[in-house]
Tab-separated table of C-alpha atoms in Angstrom:
chain	number	residue	atom	x	y	z
A	1	ILE	CA	102.603	92.041	110.491
A	2	THR	CA	100.425	92.911	108.214
A	3	LEU	CA	96.483	91.171	107.847
A	4	ILE	CA	97.528	89.751	104.762
A	5	GLN	CA	100.253	87.853	106.300
A	6	HIS	CA	98.465	87.212	109.710
A	7	PRO	CA	97.823	83.545	110.307
A	8	VAL	CA	94.045	83.904	111.401
A	9	VAL	CA	93.084	85.882	108.498
A	10	GLN	CA	94.686	82.856	106.358
A	11	ARG	CA	93.276	80.361	108.231
A	12	LEU	CA	89.925	82.075	108.138
A	13	ALA	CA	90.537	82.044	103.995
A	14	GLU	CA	91.231	78.780	103.890
A	15	LYS	CA	88.053	78.168	106.125
A	16	ASN	CA	86.005	79.685	104.011
A	17	HIS	CA	87.651	78.110	100.490
A	18	CYS	CA	88.216	81.569	99.587
A	19	SER	CA	91.772	84.472	99.180
A	20	VAL	CA	93.097	86.355	102.200
A	21	GLY	CA	91.849	89.720	100.815
A	22	GLN	CA	87.870	88.202	99.804
A	23	ILE	CA	88.418	88.076	103.926
A	24	LEU	CA	89.465	90.939	104.478
A	25	LEU	CA	86.977	92.220	101.954
A	26	ALA	CA	83.908	91.061	103.403
A	27	TRP	CA	85.180	91.784	107.153
A	28	ASN	CA	85.274	95.408	106.364
A	29	ILE	CA	82.267	95.238	104.015
A	30	SER	CA	79.982	93.797	107.117
A	31	ARG	CA	81.407	96.899	109.472
A	32	GLY	CA	80.403	99.283	107.394
A	33	VAL	CA	83.316	99.727	106.062
A	34	LYS	CA	83.364	101.580	102.911
A	35	VAL	CA	86.272	99.902	100.924
A	36	ILE	CA	87.548	100.549	97.297
A	37	PRO	CA	89.833	98.128	96.173
A	38	LYS	CA	92.673	98.518	93.261
A	39	SER	CA	93.531	96.217	91.026
A	40	SER	CA	94.055	95.797	86.892
A	41	ASN	CA	94.162	91.611	87.512
A	42	PRO	CA	90.792	90.573	85.694
A	43	ASN	CA	91.307	87.414	88.498
A	44	ARG	CA	91.786	89.633	91.190
A	45	ILE	CA	88.617	92.205	89.953
A	46	GLU	CA	86.603	89.138	89.985
A	47	GLU	CA	87.463	88.060	93.536
A	48	ASN	CA	87.374	92.002	95.140
A	49	ILE	CA	83.102	91.177	93.579
A	50	LYS	CA	82.821	88.515	94.528
A	51	ALA	CA	83.875	89.198	98.103
A	52	VAL	CA	80.278	90.761	98.791
A	53	ASN	CA	78.800	87.259	98.108
A	54	ILE	CA	81.176	85.981	101.096
A	55	HIS	CA	79.381	86.200	104.661
A	56	LEU	CA	81.562	85.688	108.186
A	57	SER	CA	80.367	83.862	110.680
A	58	PRO	CA	80.186	85.642	114.325
A	59	GLU	CA	83.133	84.190	115.096
A	60	ASP	CA	85.398	84.729	111.998
A	61	THR	CA	83.829	88.327	112.567
A	62	GLN	CA	85.031	88.378	116.479
A	63	GLU	CA	88.720	86.786	115.864
A	64	LEU	CA	88.825	89.508	112.837
A	65	ASN	CA	87.832	92.114	115.082
A	66	GLY	CA	90.381	90.835	117.386
A	67	LEU	CA	93.008	91.925	115.389
A	68	GLU	CA	92.792	95.897	115.194
A	69	ASN	CA	96.208	97.579	116.410
A	70	GLY	CA	94.125	101.013	115.879
A	71	VAL	CA	97.041	101.108	112.840
A	72	ARG	CA	96.252	103.841	109.741
A	73	ILE	CA	95.563	101.862	106.334
A	74	TYR	CA	95.017	104.828	104.224
A	75	GLU	CA	96.045	108.474	105.425
A	76	SER	CA	94.663	111.396	103.071
A	77	GLU	CA	93.912	115.465	104.166
A	78	ALA	CA	90.572	114.230	102.483
A	79	LEU	CA	89.952	111.662	105.132
A	80	ILE	CA	90.738	113.397	107.373
A	81	GLY	CA	87.477	112.761	110.637
A	82	TYR	CA	86.857	109.770	108.787
A	83	ASP	CA	87.464	106.262	110.841
A	84	VAL	CA	90.451	104.785	108.654
A	85	PHE	CA	91.457	102.527	110.449
A	86	ALA	CA	92.171	98.691	111.040
């Protein structure tokens, strides 16, 4: 199951009145992860920008942190030595 499909992420998106993508962006931004969302869809681009204004509660963050499974979410020779795990 991907993080986008995970029931916990979907529930937190509903709870925080935002999209699943925004939850995942906000979570990673709060952890200091440099995220580079990509979209050509104007609505999704706007959603991505607004994700910086979503502030997850400590409980929400703790739940999301519990989903980490050590799976590399992006692989590139240029990223060797950097943390790019979810």
